[in-house]
Structure formats: structure tokens, C-alpha cells
GROMACS .gro file of N, CA and C in nm:
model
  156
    1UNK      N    1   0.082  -0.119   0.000
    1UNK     CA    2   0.000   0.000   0.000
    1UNK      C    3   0.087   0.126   0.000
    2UNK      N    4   0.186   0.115   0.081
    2UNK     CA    5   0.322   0.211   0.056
    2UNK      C    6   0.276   0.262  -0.103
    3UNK      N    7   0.316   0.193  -0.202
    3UNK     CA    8   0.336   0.206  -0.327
    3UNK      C    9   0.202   0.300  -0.399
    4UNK      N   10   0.134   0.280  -0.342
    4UNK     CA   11  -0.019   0.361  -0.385
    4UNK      C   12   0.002   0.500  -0.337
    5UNK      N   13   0.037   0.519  -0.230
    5UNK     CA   14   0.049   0.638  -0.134
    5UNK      C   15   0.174   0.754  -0.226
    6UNK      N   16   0.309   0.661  -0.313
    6UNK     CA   17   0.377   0.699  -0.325
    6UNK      C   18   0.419   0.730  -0.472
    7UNK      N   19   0.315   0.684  -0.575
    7UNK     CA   20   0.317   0.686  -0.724
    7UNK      C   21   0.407   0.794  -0.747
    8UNK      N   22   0.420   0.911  -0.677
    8UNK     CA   23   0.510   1.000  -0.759
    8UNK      C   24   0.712   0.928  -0.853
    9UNK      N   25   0.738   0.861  -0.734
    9UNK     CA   26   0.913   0.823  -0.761
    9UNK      C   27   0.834   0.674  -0.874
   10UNK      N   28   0.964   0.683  -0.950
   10UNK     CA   29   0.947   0.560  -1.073
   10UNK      C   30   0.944   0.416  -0.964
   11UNK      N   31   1.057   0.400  -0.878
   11UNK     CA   32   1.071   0.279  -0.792
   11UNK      C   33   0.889   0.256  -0.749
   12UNK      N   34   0.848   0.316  -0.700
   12UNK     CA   35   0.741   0.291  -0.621
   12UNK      C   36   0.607   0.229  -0.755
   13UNK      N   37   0.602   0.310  -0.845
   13UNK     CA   38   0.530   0.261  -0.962
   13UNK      C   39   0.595   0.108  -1.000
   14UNK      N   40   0.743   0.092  -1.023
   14UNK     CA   41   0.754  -0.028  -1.051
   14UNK      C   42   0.762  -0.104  -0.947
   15UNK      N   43   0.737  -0.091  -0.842
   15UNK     CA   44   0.654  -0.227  -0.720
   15UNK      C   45   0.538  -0.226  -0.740
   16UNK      N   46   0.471  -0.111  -0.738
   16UNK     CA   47   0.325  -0.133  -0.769
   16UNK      C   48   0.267  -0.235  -0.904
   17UNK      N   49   0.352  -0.211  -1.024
   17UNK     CA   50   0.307  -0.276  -1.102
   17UNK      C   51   0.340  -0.427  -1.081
   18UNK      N   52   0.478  -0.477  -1.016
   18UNK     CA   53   0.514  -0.616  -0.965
   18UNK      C   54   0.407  -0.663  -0.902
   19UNK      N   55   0.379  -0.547  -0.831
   19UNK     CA   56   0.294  -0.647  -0.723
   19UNK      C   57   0.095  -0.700  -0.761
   20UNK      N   58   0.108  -0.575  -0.910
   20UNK     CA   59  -0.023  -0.615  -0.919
   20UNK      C   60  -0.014  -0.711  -1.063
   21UNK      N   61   0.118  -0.704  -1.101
   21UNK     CA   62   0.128  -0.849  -1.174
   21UNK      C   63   0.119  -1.000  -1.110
   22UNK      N   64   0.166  -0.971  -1.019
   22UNK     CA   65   0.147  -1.088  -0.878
   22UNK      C   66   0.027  -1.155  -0.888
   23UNK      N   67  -0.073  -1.038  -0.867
   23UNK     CA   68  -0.184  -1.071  -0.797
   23UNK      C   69  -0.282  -1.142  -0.943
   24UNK      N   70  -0.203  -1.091  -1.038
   24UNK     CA   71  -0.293  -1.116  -1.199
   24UNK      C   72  -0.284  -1.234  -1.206
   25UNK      N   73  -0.142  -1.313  -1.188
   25UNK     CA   74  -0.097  -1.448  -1.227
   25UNK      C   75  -0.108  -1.554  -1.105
   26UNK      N   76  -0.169  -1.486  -1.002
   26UNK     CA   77  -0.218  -1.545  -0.887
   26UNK      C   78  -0.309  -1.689  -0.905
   27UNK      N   79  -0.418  -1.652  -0.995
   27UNK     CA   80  -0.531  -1.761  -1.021
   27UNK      C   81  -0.448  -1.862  -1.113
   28UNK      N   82  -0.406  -1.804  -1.221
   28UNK     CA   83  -0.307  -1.956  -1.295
   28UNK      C   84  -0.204  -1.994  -1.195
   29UNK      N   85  -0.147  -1.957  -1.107
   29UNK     CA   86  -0.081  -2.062  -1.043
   29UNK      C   87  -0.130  -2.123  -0.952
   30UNK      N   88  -0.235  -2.105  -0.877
   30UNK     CA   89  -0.329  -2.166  -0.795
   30UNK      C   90  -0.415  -2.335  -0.861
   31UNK      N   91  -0.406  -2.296  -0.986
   31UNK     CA   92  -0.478  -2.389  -1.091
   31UNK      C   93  -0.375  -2.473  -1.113
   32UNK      N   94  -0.231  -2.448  -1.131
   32UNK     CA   95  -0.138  -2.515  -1.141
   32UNK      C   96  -0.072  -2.617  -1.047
   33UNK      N   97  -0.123  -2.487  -0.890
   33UNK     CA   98  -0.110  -2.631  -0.786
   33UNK      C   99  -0.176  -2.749  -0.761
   34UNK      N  100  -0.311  -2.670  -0.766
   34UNK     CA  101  -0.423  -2.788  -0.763
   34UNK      C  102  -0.433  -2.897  -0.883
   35UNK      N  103  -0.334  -2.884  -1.000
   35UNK     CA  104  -0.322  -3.013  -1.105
   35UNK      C  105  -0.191  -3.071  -1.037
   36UNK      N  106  -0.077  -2.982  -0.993
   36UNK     CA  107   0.008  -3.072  -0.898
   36UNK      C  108  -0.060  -3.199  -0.810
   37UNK      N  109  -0.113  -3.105  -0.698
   37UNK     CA  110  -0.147  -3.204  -0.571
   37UNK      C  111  -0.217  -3.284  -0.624
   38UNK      N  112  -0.284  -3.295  -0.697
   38UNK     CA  113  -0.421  -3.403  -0.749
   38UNK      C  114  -0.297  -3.525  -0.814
   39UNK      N  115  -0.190  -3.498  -0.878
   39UNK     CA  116  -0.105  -3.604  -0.937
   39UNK      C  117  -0.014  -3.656  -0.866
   40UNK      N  118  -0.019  -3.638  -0.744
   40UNK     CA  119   0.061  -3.662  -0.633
   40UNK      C  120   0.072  -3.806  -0.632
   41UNK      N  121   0.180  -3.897  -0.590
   41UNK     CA  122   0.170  -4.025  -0.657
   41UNK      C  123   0.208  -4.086  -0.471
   42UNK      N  124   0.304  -4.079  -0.421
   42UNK     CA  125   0.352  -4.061  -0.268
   42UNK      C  126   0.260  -4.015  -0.119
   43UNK      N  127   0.232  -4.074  -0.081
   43UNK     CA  128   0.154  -4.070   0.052
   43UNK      C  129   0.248  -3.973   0.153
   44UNK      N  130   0.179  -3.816   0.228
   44UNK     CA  131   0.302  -3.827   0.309
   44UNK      C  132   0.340  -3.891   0.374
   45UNK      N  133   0.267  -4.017   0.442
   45UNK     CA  134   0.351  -4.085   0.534
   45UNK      C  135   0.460  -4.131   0.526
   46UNK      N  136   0.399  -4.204   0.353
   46UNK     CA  137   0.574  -4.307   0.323
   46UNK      C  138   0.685  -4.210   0.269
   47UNK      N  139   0.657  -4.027   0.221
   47UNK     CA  140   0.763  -3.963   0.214
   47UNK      C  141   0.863  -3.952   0.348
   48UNK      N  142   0.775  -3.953   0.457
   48UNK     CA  143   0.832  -3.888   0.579
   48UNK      C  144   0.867  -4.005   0.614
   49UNK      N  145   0.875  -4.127   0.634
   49UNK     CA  146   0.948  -4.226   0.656
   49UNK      C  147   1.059  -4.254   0.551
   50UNK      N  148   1.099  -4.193   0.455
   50UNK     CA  149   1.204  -4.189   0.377
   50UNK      C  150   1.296  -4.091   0.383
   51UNK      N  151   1.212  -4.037   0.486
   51UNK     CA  152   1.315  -3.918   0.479
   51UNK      C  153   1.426  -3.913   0.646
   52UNK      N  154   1.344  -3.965   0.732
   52UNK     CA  155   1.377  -4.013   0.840
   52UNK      C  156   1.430  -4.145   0.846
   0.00000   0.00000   0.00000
């Protein structure tokens, strides 16, 4: 919110725009996790006993 308050300096515009690119590409990577976890092949249990 800094960055809203502060549009005048270039730095502050280019966080603002990072951060509302963030928020754009937010939903495709959310979609991307949820095709991860669904292909999950490993139980955590038997990871965490492999790992220990």
C-alpha cells in the first residue's frame, strides 16, 4: 500500500506494477497447484518415513 500512497518516484510505480502483476498471475498458479497435488503419486507418510 506504501506504493499507492507513493506513485510519484518511478521505484514505487515499478513495485506497484510487480505487485499487481502478482496478484494477476495469482489464479493460474493456484490452478497449477491444484493439477500438482491431485497427481501426487507418494503418501506423506511413506515420504516422511524416507526421509527419516
Amino acid at each position: 500500500m506504501d506504493a499507492l500512497r507513493n506513485m510519484r518516484g518511478e521505484a514505487a510505480r515499478a513495485r506497484l506494477a510487480g505487485q499487481l502483476a502478482g496478484l494477476r498471475g495469482l489464479p493460474r498458479q493456484l490452478q497449477k497447484r491444484r493439477l500438482i497435488q491431485i497427481r501426487r503419486i507418494t503418501e506423506d507418510r511413506d515420504l516422511a518415513k524416507k526421509l527419516t
